[in-house]
Coordinates of C-alpha atoms in Angstrom, one line a residue:
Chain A
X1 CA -4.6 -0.3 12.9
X2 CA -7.9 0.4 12.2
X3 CA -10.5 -1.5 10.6
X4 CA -12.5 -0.1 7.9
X5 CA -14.1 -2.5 5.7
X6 CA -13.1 -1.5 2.1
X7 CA -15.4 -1.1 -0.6
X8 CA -13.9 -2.0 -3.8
X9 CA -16.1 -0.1 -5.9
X10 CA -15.4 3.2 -4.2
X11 CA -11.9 5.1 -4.3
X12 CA -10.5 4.6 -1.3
X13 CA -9.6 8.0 -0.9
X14 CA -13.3 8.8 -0.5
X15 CA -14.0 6.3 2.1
X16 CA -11.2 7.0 4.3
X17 CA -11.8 10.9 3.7
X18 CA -16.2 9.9 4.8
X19 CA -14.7 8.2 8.0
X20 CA -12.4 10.9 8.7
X21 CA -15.9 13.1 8.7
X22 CA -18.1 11.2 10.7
X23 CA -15.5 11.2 13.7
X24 CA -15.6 14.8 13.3
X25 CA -19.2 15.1 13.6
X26 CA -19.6 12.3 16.3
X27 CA -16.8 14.0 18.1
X28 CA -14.2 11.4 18.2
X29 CA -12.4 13.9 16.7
X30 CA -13.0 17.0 18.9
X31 CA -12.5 21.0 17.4
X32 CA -8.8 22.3 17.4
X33 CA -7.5 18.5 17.9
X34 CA -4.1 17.4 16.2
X35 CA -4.5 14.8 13.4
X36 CA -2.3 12.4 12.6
X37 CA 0.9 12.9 9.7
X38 CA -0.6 11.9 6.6
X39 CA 2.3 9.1 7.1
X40 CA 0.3 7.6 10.4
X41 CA -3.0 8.1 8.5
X42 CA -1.4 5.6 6.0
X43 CA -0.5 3.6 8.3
X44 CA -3.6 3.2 10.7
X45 CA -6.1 2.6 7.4
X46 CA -3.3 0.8 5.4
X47 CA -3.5 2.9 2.5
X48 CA -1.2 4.0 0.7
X49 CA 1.2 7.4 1.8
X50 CA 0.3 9.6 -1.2
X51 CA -3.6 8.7 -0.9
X52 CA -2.9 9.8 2.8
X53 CA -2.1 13.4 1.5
X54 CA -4.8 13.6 -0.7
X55 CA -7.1 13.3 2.2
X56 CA -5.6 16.0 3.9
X57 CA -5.6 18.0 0.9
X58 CA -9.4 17.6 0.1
X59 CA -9.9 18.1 4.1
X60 CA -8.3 21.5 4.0
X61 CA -10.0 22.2 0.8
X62 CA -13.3 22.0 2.8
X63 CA -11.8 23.5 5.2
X64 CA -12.3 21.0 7.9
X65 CA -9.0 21.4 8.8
X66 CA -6.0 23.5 8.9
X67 CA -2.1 23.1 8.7
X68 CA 0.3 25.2 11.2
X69 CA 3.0 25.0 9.7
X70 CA 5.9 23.2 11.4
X71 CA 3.3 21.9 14.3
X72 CA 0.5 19.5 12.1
X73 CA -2.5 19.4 11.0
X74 CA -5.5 19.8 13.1
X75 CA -9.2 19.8 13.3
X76 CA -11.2 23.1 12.4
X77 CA -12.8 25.0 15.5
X78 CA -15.1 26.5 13.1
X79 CA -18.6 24.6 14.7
X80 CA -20.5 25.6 11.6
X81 CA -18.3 23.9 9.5
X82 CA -18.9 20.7 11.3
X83 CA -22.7 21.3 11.1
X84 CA -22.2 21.7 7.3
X85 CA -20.9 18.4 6.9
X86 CA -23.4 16.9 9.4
X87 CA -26.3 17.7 7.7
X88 CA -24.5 17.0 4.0
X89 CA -24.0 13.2 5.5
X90 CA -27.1 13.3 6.8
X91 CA -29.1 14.9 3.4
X92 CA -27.2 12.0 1.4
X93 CA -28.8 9.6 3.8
X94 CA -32.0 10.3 4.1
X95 CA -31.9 10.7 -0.2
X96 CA -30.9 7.3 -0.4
X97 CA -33.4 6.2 1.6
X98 CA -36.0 7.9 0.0
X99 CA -34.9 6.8 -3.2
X100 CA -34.9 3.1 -2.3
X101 CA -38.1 3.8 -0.5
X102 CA -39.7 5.7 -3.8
X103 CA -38.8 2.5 -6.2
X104 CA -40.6 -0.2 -3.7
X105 CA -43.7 2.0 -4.8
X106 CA -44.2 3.5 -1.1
X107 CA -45.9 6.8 -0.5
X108 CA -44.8 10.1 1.2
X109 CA -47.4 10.0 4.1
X110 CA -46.7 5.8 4.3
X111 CA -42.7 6.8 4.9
X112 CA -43.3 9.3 7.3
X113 CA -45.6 7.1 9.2
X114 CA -43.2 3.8 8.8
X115 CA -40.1 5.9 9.9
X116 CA -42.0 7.3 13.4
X117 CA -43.4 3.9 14.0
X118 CA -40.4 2.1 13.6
X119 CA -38.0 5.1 15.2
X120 CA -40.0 4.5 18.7
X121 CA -39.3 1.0 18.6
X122 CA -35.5 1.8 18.5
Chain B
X1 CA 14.6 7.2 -11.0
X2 CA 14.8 4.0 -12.9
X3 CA 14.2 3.4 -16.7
X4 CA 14.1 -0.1 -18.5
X5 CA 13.5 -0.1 -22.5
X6 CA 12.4 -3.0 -24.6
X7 CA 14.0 -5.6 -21.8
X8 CA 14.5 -8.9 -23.1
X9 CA 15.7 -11.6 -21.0
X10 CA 15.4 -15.0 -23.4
X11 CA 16.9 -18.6 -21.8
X12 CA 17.5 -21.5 -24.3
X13 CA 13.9 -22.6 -24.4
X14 CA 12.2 -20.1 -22.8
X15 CA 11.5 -16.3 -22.8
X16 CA 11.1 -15.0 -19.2
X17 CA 10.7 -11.1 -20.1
X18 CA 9.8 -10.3 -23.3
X19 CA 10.0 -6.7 -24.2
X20 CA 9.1 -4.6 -20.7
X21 CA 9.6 -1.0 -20.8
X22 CA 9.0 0.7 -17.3
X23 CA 9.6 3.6 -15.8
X24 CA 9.8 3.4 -11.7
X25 CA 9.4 7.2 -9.7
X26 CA 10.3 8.1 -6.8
X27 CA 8.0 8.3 -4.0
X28 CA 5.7 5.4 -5.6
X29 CA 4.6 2.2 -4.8
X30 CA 4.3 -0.5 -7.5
X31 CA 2.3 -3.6 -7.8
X32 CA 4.1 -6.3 -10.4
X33 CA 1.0 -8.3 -10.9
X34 CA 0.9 -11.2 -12.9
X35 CA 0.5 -15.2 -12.0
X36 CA 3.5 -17.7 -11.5
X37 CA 5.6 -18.1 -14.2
X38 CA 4.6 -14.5 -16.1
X39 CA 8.4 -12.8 -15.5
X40 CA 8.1 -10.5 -12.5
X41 CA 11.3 -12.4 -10.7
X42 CA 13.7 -12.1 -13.7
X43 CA 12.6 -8.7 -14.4
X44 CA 13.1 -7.9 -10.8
X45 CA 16.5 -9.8 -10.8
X46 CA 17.8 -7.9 -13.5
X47 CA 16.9 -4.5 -11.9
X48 CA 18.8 -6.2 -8.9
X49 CA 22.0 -7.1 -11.2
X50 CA 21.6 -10.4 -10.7
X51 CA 20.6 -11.5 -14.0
X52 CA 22.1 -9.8 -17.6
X53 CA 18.9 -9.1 -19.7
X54 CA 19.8 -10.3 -23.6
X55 CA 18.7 -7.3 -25.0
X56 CA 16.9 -3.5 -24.2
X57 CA 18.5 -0.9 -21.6
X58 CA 18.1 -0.2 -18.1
X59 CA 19.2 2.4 -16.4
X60 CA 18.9 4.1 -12.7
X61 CA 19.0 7.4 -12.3
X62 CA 21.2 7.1 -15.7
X63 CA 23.4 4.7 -14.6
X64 CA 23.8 1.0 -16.0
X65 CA 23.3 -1.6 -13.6
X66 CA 26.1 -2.5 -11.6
X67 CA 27.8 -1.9 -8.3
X68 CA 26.9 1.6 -7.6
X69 CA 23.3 1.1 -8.5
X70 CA 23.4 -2.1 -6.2
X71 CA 24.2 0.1 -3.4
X72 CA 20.9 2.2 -3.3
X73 CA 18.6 -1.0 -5.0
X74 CA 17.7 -3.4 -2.2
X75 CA 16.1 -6.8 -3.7
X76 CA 14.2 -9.1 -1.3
X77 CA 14.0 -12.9 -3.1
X78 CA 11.0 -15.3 -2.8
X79 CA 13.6 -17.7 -0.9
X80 CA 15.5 -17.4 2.0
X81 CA 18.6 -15.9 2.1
X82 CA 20.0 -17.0 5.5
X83 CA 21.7 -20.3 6.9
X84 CA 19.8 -22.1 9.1
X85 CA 22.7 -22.0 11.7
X86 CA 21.9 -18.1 12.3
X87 CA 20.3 -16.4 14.3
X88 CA 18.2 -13.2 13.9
X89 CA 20.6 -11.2 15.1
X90 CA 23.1 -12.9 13.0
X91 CA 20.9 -12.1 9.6
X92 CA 21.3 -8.6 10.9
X93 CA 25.1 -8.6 11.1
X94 CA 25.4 -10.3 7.7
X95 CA 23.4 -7.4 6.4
X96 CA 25.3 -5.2 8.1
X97 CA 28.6 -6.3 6.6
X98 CA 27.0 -6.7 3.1
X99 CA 25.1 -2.8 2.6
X100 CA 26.6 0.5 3.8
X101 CA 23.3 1.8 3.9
X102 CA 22.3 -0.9 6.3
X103 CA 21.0 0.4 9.5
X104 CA 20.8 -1.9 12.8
X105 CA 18.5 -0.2 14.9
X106 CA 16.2 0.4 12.3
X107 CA 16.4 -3.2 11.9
X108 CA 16.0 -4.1 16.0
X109 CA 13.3 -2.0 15.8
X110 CA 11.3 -3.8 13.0
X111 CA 12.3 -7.1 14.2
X112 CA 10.5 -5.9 17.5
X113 CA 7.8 -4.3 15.6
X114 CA 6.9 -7.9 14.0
X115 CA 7.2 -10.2 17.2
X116 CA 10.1 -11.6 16.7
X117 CA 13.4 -12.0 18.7
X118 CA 17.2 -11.2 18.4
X119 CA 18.0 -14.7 19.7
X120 CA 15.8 -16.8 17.4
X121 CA 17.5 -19.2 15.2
X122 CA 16.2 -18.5 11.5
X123 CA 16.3 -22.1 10.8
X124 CA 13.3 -22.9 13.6
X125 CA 11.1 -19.9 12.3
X126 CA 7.9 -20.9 10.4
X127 CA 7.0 -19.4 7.0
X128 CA 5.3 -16.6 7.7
X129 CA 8.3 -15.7 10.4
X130 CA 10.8 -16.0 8.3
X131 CA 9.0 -14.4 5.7
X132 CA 8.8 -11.0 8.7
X133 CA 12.3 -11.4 8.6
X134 CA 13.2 -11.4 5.2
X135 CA 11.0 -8.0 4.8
X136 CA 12.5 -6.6 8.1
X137 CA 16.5 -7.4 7.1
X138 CA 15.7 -5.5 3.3
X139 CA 13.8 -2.9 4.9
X140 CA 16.4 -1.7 7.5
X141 CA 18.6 -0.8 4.5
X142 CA 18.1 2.8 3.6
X143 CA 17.9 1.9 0.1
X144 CA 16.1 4.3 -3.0
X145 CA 14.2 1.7 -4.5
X146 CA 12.7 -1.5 -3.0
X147 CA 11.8 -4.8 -4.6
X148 CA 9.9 -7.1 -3.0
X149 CA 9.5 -9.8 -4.3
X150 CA 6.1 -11.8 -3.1
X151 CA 6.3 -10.1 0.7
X152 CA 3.2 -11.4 1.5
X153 CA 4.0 -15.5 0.2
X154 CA 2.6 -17.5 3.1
X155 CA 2.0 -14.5 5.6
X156 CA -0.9 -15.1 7.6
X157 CA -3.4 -12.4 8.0
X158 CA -1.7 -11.2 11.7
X159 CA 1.9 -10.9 10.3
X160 CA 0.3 -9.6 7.1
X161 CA -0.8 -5.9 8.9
X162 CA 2.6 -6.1 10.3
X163 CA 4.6 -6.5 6.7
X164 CA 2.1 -4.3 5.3
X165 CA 2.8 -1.3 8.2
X166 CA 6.4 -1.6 8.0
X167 CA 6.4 -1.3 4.2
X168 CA 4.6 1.7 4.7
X169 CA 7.1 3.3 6.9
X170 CA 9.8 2.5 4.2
X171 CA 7.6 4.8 2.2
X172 CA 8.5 8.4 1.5
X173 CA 8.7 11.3 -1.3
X174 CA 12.8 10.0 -2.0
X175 CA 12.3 6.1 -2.0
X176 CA 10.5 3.8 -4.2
X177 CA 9.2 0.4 -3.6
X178 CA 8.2 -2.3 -5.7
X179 CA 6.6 -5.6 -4.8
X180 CA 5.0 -8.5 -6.9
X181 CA 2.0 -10.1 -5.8
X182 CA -0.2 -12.9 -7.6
X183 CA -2.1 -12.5 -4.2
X184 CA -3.5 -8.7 -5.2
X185 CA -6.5 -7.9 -3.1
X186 CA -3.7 -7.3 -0.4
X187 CA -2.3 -4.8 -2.4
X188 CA -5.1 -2.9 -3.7
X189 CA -4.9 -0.3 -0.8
X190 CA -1.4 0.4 -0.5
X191 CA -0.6 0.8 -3.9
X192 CA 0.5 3.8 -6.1
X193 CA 1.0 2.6 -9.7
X194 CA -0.6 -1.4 -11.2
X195 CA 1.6 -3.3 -13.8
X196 CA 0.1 -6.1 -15.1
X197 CA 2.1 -8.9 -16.8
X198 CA 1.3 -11.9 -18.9
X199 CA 3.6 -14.2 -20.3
X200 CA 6.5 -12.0 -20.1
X201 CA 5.0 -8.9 -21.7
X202 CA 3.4 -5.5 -19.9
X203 CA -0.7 -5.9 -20.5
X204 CA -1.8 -2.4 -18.2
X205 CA 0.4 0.0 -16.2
X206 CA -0.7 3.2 -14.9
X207 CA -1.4 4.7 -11.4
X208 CA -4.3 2.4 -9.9
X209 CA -6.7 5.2 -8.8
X210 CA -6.9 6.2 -12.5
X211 CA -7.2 2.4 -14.0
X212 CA -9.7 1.9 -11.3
X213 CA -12.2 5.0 -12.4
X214 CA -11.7 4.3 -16.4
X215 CA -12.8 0.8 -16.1
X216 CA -15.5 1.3 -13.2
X217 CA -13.5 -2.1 -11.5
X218 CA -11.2 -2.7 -8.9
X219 CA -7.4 -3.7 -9.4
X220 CA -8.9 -7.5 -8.1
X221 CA -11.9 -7.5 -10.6
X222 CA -9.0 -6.4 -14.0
X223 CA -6.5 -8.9 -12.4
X224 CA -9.7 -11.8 -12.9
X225 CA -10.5 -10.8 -16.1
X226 CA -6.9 -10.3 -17.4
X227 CA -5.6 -13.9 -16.3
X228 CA -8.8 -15.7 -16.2

């Protein structure tokens, strides 16, 4: 079982699908690695089965993944693929950020200064 | 696939269903929301042939209720259905006698699944332990359509992942389950398809991803404002 705290007030197919991501870009899900049945999926985030194949669905669709038929479904080797979503996650962010950031009424040059400051301190 | 029309199930005093027109799919889960008291047991009994609705029609895959339809529905009650002199292995080959499509290592395996043992006497078990047992005994039939009737009713939050996991693996594309909750936050995940209903009477019904993005809530958030 896994634990994913669930936001209400996003579908849950999104969430699951942004976890699925980051372990492919932090590499706990490595290039060419088998992925669970969309049935285990279901049951490992406790969702439910047909949400399960939607994720995979929308994976393939972005082609982070791939089906062999008969064999499973399994994580793309393609390593620009993986950067693509890496820096998408990471763009969205940093936007957030700078959003927030932009509406407390703080500068460009104050960010960038704020952000190496606070960066070194860990 | 099962259709009720217009289902009516009046008692001398008291209408329990009042008009509920449903159509269950297969390879969907269902949520029967609704408080106490607001007709998801009789309407679930009378899928189960247990109770005679007054007036409307229900059918299963065109067929009246009756025997044959009992044979692929399996209907888990809010109370238990054992006596306290058995044990769980017992429960199992009561089932056993009582469904064709019952199958024992299915249920061995469930019962093993949810920390329980073959030699436990039913009558010692807690309520959330009988409550496992209950869900394991119905779900090791290899029924079409499911009802559950409050499967998570005094389930504490360990035995609730297991319940929750092994109602998942009675999933698939051919079966259909259907369980009633006032408890629905539990639910929201695992769900296919809401119905919500007050006072005997459908309010909202349709698939929960949907409801969810037309009203900008969750399934919890509708549920407050419905029965508040």
């Amino acid at each position: 079982m896994y634990e994913l705290e669930f936001d209400n007030n996003v579908p849950i197919y999104i969430q699951v699908l942004n976890n699925i991501k980051s372990d492919i870009v932090k590499g706990a899900l490595l290039p060419g690695e088998k992925m669970l049945s969309a049935r285990d999926l279901a049951i490992k985030y406790q969702i439910n089965p047909n949400t399960a194949s939607r994720i995979y669905k929308e994976l393939e669709a972005e082609e982070l993944c791939y089906t062999k038929r008969g064999l499973g479904t399994f994580v793309t080797e393609d390593q620009e693929k993986v950067e693509n979503i890496k820096e998408e996650m990471s763009n969205a962010l940093i936007d957030t950020f700078i959003k927030g950031m932009k509406e407390l009424g703080f500068s460009k040059e104050q960010l960038i200064e704020m952000i190496s400051e606070r960066y070194e301190r860990g | 696939m099962l259709v009720c029309r217009d289902l009516v199930k009046s008692y001398r005093n008291k209408t329990a269903v009042s008009g509920i027109s449903l159509d269950v799919e297969p390879g969907k889960i269902y949520a029967l929301l609704g408080p106490n008291g607001s007709g998801k047991t009789t309407w679930m009994k009378i899928v189960a042939g247990l109770v005679k609705p007054t007036s409307g029609t229900i059918t299963y895959n065109g067929e009246p209720i009756g025997a044959n339809t009992k044979r692929k529905i399996a209907y888990m009650p809010t109370e238990p259905f054992f006596y306290d002199y058995m044990t769980i292995a017992n429960v199992g080959k009561y089932y056993q006698d009582f469904f064709d499509d019952f199958d024992p290592n299915r249920f061995e395996e469930l019962i093993k699944q949810m920390d329980l043992n073959m030699t436990d006497k039913a009558k010692s078990l807690s309520s959330g332990l009988a409550a496992k047992l209950k869900i394991a005994a119905t779900l090791a039939r290899k029924a079409e359509l499911y009802l559950l009737d409050e499967p998570l009713n005094g389930v504490d939050i360990i035995a609730r992942d297991h319940v929750i996991t092994a109602i998942l693996e009675a999933a698939n594309e051919n079966s259909s389950i259907v369980l009633s909750s006032h408890l629905v936050d539990e639910l929201e995940k695992i769900i296919d398809n809401a119905v919500f209903i007050k006072d005997g009477s459908m309010v909202l019904c349709g698939e929960a991803e949907k409801i969810r993005a037309e009203r900008g809530k969750s399934i919890v958030d509708l549920y407050k404002e419905i029965y508040a």
